[in-house]
Short mmCIF file of C-alpha atoms and ligand atoms in Angstrom, two decimals:
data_model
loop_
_atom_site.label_atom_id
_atom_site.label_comp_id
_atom_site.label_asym_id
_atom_site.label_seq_id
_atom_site.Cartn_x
_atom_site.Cartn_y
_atom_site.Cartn_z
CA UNK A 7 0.00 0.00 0.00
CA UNK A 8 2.74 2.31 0.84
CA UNK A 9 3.97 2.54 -2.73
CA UNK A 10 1.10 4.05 -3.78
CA UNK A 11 1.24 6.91 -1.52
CA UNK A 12 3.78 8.81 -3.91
CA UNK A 13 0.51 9.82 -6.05
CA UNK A 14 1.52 8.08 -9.88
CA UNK A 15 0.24 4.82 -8.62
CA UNK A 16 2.76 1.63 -8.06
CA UNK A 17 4.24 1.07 -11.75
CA UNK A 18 2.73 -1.73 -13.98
CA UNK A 19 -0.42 -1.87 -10.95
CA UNK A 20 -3.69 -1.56 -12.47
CA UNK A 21 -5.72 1.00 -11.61
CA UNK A 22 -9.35 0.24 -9.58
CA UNK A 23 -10.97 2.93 -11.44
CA UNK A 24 -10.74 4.55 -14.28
CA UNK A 25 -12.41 7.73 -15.79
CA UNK A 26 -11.88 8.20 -19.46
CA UNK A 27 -12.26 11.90 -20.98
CA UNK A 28 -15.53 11.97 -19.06
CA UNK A 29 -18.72 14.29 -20.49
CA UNK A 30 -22.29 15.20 -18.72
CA UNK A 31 -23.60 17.45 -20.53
CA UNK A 32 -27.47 18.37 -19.94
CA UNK A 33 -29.65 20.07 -22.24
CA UNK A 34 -31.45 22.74 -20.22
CA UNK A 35 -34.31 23.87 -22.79
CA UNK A 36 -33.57 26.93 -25.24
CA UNK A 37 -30.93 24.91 -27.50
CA UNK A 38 -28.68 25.24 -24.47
CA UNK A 39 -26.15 22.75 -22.87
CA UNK A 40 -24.92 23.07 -19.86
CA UNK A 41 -21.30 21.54 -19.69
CA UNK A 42 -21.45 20.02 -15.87
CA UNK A 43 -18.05 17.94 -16.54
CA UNK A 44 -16.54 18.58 -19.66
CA UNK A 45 -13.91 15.66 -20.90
CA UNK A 46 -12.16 14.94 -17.38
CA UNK A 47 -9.85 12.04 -16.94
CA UNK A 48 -8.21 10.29 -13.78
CA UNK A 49 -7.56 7.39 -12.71
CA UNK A 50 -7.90 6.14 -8.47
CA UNK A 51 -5.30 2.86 -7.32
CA UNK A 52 -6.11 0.46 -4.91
CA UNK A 53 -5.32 1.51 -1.72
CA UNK A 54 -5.23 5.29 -2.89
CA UNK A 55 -6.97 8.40 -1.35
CA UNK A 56 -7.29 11.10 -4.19
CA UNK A 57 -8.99 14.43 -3.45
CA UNK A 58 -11.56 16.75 -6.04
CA UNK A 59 -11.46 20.03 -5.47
CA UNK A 60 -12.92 23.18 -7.07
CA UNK A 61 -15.51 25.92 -5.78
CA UNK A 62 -19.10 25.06 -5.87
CA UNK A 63 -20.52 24.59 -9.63
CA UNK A 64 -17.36 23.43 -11.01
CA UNK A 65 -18.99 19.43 -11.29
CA UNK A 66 -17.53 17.44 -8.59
CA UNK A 67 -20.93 15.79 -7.42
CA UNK A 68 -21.52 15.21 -10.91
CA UNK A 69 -17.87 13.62 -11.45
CA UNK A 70 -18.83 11.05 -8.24
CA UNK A 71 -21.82 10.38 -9.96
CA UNK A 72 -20.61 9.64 -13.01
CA UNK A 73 -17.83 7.11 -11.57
CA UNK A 74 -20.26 5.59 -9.62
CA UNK A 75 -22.89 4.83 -12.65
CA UNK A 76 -25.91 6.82 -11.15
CA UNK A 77 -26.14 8.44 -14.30
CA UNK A 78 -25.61 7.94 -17.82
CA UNK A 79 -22.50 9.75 -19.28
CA UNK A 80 -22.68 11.92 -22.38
CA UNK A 81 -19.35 10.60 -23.60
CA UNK A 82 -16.60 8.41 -22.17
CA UNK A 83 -15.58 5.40 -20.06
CA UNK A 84 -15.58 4.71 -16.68
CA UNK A 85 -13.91 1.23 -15.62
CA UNK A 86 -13.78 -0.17 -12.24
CA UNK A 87 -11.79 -3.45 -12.01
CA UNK A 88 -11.20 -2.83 -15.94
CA UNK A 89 -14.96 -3.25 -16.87
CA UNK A 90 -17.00 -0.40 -18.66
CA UNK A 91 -19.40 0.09 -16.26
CA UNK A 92 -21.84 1.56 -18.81
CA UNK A 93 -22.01 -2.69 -19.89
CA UNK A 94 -22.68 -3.88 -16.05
CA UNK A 95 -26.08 -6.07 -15.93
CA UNK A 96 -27.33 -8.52 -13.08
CA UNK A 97 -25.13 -9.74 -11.07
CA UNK A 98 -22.08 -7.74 -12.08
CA UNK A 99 -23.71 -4.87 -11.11
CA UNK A 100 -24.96 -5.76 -7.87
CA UNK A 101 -21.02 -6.53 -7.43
CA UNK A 102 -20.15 -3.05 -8.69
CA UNK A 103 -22.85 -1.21 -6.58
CA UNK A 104 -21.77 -3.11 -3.22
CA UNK A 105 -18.17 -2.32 -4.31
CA UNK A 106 -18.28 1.41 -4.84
CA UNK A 107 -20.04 2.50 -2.00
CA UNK A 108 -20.92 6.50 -1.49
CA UNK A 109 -20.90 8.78 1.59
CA UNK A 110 -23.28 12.46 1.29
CA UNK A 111 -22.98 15.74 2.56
CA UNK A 112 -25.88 15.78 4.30
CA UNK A 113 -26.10 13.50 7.52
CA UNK A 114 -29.38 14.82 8.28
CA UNK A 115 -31.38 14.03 4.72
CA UNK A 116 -29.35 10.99 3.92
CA UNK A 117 -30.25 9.02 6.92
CA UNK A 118 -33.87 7.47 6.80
CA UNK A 119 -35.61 9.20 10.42
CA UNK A 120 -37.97 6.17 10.89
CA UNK A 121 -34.62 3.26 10.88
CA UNK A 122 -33.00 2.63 13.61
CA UNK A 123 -28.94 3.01 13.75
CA UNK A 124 -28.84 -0.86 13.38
CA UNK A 125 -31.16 -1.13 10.48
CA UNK A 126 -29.32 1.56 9.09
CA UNK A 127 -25.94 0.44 8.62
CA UNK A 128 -27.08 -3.37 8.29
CA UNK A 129 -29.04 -1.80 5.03
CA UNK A 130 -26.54 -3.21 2.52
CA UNK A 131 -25.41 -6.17 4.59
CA UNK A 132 -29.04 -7.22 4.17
CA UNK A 133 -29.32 -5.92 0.33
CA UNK A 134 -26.46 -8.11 -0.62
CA UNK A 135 -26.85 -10.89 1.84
CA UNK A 136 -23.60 -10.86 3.86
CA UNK A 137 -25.06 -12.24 6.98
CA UNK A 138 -25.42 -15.96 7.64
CA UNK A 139 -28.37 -15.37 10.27
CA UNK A 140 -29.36 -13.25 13.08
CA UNK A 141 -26.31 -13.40 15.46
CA UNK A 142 -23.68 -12.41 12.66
CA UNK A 143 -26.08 -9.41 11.07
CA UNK A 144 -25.79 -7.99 14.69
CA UNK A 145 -21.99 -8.89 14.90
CA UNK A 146 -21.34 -7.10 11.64
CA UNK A 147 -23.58 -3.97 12.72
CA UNK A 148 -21.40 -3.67 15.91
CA UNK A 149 -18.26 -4.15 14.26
CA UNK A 150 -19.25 -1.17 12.07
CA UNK A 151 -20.32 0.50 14.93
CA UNK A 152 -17.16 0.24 16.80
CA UNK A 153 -15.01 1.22 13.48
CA UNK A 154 -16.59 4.33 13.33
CA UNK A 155 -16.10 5.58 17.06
CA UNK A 156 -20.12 4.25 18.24
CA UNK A 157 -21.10 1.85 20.48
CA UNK A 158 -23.53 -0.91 20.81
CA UNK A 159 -26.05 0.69 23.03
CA UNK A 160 -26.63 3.24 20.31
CA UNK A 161 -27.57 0.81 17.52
CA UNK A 162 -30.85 0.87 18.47
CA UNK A 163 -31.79 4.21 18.91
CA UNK A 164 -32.82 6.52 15.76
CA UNK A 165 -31.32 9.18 13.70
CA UNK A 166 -32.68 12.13 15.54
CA UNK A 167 -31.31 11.09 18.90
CA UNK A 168 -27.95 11.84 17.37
CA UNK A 169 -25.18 14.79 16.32
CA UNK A 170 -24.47 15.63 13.52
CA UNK A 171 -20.99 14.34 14.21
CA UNK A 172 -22.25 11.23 14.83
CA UNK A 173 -24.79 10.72 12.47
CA UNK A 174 -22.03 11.61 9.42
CA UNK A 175 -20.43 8.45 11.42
CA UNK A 176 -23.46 6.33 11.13
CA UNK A 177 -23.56 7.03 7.16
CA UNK A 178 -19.61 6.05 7.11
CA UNK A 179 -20.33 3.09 8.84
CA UNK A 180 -23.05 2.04 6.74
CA UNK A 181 -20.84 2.55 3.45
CA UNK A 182 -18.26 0.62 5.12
CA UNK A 183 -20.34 -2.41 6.39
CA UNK A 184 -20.22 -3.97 2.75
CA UNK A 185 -16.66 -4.04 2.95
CA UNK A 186 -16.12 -1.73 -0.26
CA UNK A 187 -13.29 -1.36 -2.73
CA UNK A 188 -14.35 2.17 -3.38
CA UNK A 189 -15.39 4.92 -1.13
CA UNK A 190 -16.66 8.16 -2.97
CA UNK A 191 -17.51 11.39 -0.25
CA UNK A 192 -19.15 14.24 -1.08
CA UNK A 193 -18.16 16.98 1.12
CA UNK A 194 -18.65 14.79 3.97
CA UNK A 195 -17.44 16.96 6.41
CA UNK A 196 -19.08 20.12 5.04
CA UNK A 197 -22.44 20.42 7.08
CA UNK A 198 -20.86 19.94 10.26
CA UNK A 199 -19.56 21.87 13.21
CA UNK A 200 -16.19 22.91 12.45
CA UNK A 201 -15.35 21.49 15.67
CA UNK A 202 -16.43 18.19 14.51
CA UNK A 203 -14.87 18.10 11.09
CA UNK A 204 -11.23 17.42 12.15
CA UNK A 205 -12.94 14.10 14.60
CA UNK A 206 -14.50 12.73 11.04
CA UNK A 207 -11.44 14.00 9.05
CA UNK A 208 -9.58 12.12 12.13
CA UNK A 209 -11.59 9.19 11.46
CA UNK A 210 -11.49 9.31 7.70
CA UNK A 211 -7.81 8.93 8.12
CA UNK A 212 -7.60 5.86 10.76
CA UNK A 213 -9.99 4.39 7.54
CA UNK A 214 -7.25 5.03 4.90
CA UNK A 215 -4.26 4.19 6.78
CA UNK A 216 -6.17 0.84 8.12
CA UNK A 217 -8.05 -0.95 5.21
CA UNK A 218 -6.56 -1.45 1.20
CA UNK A 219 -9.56 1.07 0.96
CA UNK A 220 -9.36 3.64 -2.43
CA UNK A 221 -11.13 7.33 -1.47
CA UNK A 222 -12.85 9.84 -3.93
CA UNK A 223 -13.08 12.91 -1.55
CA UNK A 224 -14.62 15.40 -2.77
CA UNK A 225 -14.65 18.86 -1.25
CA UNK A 226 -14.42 23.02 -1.99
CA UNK A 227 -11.73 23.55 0.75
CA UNK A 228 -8.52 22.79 -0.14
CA UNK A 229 -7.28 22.68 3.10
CA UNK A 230 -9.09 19.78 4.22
CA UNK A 231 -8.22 17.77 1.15
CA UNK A 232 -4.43 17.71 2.47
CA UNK A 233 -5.10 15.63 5.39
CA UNK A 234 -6.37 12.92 3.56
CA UNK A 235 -5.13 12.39 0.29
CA UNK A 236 -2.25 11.02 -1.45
CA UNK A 237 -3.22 13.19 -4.37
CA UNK A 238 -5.23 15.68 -5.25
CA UNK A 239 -7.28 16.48 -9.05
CA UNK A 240 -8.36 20.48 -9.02
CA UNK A 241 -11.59 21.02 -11.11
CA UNK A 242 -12.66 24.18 -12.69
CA UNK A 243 -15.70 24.63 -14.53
CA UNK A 244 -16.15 20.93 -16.07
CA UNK A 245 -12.11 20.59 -16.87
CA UNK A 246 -9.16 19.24 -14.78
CA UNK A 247 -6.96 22.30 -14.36
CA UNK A 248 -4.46 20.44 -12.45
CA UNK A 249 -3.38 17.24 -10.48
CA UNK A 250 -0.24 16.24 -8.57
CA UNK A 251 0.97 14.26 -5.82
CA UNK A 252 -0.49 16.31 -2.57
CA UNK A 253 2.72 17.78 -1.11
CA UNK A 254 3.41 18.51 -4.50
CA UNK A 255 0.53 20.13 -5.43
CA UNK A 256 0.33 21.83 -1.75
CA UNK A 257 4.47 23.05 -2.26
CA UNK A 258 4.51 24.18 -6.05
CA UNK A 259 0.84 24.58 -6.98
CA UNK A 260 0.99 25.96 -10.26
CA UNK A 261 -2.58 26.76 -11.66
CA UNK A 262 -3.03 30.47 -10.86
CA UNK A 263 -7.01 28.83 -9.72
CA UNK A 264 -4.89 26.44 -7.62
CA UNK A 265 -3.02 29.22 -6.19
CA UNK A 266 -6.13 31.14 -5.54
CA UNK A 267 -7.75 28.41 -3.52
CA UNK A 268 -4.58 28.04 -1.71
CA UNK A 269 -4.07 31.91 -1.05
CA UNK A 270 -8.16 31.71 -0.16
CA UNK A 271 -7.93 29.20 2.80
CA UNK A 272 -9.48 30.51 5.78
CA UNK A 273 -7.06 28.61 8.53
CA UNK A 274 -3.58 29.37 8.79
CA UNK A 275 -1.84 26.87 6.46
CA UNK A 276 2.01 27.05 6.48
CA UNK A 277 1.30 25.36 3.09
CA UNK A 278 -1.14 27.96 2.01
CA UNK A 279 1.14 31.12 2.67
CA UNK A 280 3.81 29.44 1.20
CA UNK A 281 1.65 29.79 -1.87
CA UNK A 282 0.55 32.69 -1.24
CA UNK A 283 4.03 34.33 -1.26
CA UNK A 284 4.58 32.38 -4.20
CA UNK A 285 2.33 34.47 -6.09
CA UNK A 286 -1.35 33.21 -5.40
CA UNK A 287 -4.52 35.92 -5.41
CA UNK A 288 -7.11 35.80 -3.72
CA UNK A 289 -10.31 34.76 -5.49
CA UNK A 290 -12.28 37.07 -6.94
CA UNK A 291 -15.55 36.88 -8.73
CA UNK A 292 -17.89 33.92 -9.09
CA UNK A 293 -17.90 30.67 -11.12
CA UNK A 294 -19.29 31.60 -14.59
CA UNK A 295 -22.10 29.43 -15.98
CA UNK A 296 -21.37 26.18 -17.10
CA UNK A 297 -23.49 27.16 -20.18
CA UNK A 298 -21.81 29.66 -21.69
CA UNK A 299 -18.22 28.90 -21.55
CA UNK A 300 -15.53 31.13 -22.50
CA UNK A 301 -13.36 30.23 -26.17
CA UNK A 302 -10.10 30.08 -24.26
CA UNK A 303 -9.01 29.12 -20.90
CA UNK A 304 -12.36 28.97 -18.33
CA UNK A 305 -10.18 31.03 -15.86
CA UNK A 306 -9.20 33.72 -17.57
CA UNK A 307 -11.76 35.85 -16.70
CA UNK A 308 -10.78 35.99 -12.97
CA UNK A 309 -7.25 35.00 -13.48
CA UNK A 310 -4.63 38.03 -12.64
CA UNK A 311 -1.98 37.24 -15.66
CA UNK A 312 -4.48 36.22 -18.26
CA UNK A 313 -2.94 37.31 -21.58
CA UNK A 314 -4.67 37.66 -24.86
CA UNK A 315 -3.71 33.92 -25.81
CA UNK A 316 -5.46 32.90 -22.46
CA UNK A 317 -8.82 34.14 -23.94
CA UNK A 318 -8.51 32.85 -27.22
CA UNK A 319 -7.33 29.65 -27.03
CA UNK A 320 -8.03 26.43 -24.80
CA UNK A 321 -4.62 24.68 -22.49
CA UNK A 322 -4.37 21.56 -22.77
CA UNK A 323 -3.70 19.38 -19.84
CA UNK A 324 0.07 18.35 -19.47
CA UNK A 325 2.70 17.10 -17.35
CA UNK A 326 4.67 20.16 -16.09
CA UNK A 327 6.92 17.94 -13.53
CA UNK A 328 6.86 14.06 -13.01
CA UNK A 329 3.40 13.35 -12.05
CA UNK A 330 1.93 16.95 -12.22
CA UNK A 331 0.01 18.04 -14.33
CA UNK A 332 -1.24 21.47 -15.20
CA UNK A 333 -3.52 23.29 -17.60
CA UNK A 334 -2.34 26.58 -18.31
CA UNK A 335 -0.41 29.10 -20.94
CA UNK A 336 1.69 30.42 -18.42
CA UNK A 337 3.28 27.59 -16.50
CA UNK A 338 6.70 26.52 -18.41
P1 ADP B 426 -20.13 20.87 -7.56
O1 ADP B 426 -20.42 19.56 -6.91
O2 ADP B 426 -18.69 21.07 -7.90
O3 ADP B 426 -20.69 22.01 -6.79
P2 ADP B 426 -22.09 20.00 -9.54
O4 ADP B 426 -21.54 18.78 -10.16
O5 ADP B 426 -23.12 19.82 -8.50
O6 ADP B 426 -20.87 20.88 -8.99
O7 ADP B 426 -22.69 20.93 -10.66
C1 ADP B 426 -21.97 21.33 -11.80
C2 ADP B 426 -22.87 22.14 -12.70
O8 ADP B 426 -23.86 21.27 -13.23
C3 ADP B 426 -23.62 23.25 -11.98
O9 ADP B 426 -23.69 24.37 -12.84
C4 ADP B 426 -24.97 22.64 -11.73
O10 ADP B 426 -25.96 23.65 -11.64
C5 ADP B 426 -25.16 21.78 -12.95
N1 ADP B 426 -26.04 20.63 -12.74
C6 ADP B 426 -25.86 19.62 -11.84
N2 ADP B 426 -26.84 18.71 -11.96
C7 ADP B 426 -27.67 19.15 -12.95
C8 ADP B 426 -28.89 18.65 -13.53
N3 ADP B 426 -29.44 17.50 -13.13
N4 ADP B 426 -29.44 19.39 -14.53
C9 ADP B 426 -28.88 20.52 -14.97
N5 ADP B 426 -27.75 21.05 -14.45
C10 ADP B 426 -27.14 20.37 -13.45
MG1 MG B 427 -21.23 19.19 -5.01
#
């Protein structure tokens, strides 16, 4: 496992999933398309935490639904385990679904109020039958239980009797209880007390470091992201703008967006005013719309150094240092 913590992924090892120049585009009425991830590409090893990061709009939740086949892509490939997963029927899909497993934002509306704890987190033990009988269903929901920091005497109460802490512990618990390949969060940590993130972060870790378990974690801060990943893909407006190892990326971020997130972290981050002396500007201005997207590079129009060629013409993604990549005119 430790050789895949240098963010390329052990040599000849083949990836668990795959995304392959990955398009959802949706047509929102008026001959207009709305470009919600536009040709993205990446690829997650066993064992491997990567982090997706980009402001709100910029189609992460739409990237972890696309990897995870809860909705049909306009164009591409993903492959888990080196199947399209497009092609996935019966029993091979059951396989996928209990495989890739997903944790939401939202401990409050992703929880089911009337279920108890138990029921909860035995829901996909009992989906895919991974109990032999009463006694081990209860074993298993205690095991999970325990993983996550609860105890037994809570696995019968009910959503409502718990934090939000906890509850974001209960959904964890329940992704985990299938034993998964695949873990994809959605800003998991973003509805809670800030004084509670760093416990789940905490936990999220103790996950990583203890299981051959791959992580999609998905989130707008930046900061976070460092804690938990090996490596970490930057997303602006449908389009990888860069990736790289995460002390890489964190050390020599080189996407004047990257640099922007960086310079707009909220906690100090030794990191983060690293960057910041490095050149980084705050952000300013919002996400434009996904539907009308600029000729050139999708930054430029809050970028600080965009030149003329900027606006004009599209950079492509390339590899500006072993394993980091970078879309943009003005890194050499
Ligand atoms: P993020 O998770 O980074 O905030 P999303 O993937 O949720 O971004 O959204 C990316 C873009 O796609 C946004 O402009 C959003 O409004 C749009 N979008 C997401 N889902 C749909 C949908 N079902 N129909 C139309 N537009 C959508
Ligand atoms: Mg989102």
């Amino acid at each position: 496992m430790a050789t895949t913590r240098e963010g390329a992924g052990p040599v000849g090892a083949e990836p668990l999933l795959v995304a392959e120049d990955i398009r959802k585009h949706y047509d929102v009425g008026a001959h207009q398309v709305l470009k919600a991830v536009d040709g993205v590409s990446f690829e997650i090893y066993r064992g491997e935490s990567v982090g997706l990061a980009g402001e709100s709009g910029c189609g992460k939740s739409t990237c972890a639904r696309c990897v995870l086949g809860l909705t049909q892509l306009t164009d591409g490939v993903v492959r888990f385990k080196g199947e399209d997963i497009a092609g996935l029927r019966g029993a091979d899909l059951m396989a996928f679904r209990k495989d890739a497993q997903m944790v939401f934002q939202d401990p409050y509306a992703s929880l089911d109020p009337r279920m108890t704890v138990a029921d909860i987190v035995a829901e996909g033990i009992d989906v895919h039958g991974l109990a032999k009988g009463r006694a081990e269903r209860t074993e298993l929901i205690y095991r999970y239980l325990r993983m996550v920091g609860l105890t037994e005497e809570q696995a019968g109460r009910f959503p409502h009797e718990f934090s939000g802490g906890q509850r974001q512990r209960v959904g964890i618990a329940r992704a985990m209880a299938v034993d998964p390949s695949l873990l994809v969060l959605d800003e998991p940590i973003s509805a809670l007390d800030v004084s509670i993130q760093a416990q789940i972060v905490n936990l999220l870790e103790d996950l990583r470091d203890e299981r051959e378990l791959s992580m999609l974690f998905i989130s707008h801060d930046l900061s976070m992201l460092r804690y938990i990943s090996d490596r970490v893909i930057v997303m602006y407006l449908g389009v990888v703008v860069e990736s790289a190892a995460t002390e890489e990326l964190y050390e020599h971020a080189a996407h004047p967006y990257t640099q922007a997130l960086l310079a707009s972290v909220p906690i100090p981050d030794p990191a983060a005013e690293r960057a910041r002396v490095a050149g980084g500007t705050k952000l300013t201005g919002e996400v434009a719309s996904p539907i009308d997207l600029p000729r050139g590079c999708r930054f430029a129009g809050r970028c600080p150094r965009a030149t003329e060629r900027c606006r004009t013409e599209e950079p492509a993604l390339r590899e500006i240092a072993p394993g980091h990549l970078a879309a943009c005119h003005l890194v050499s």
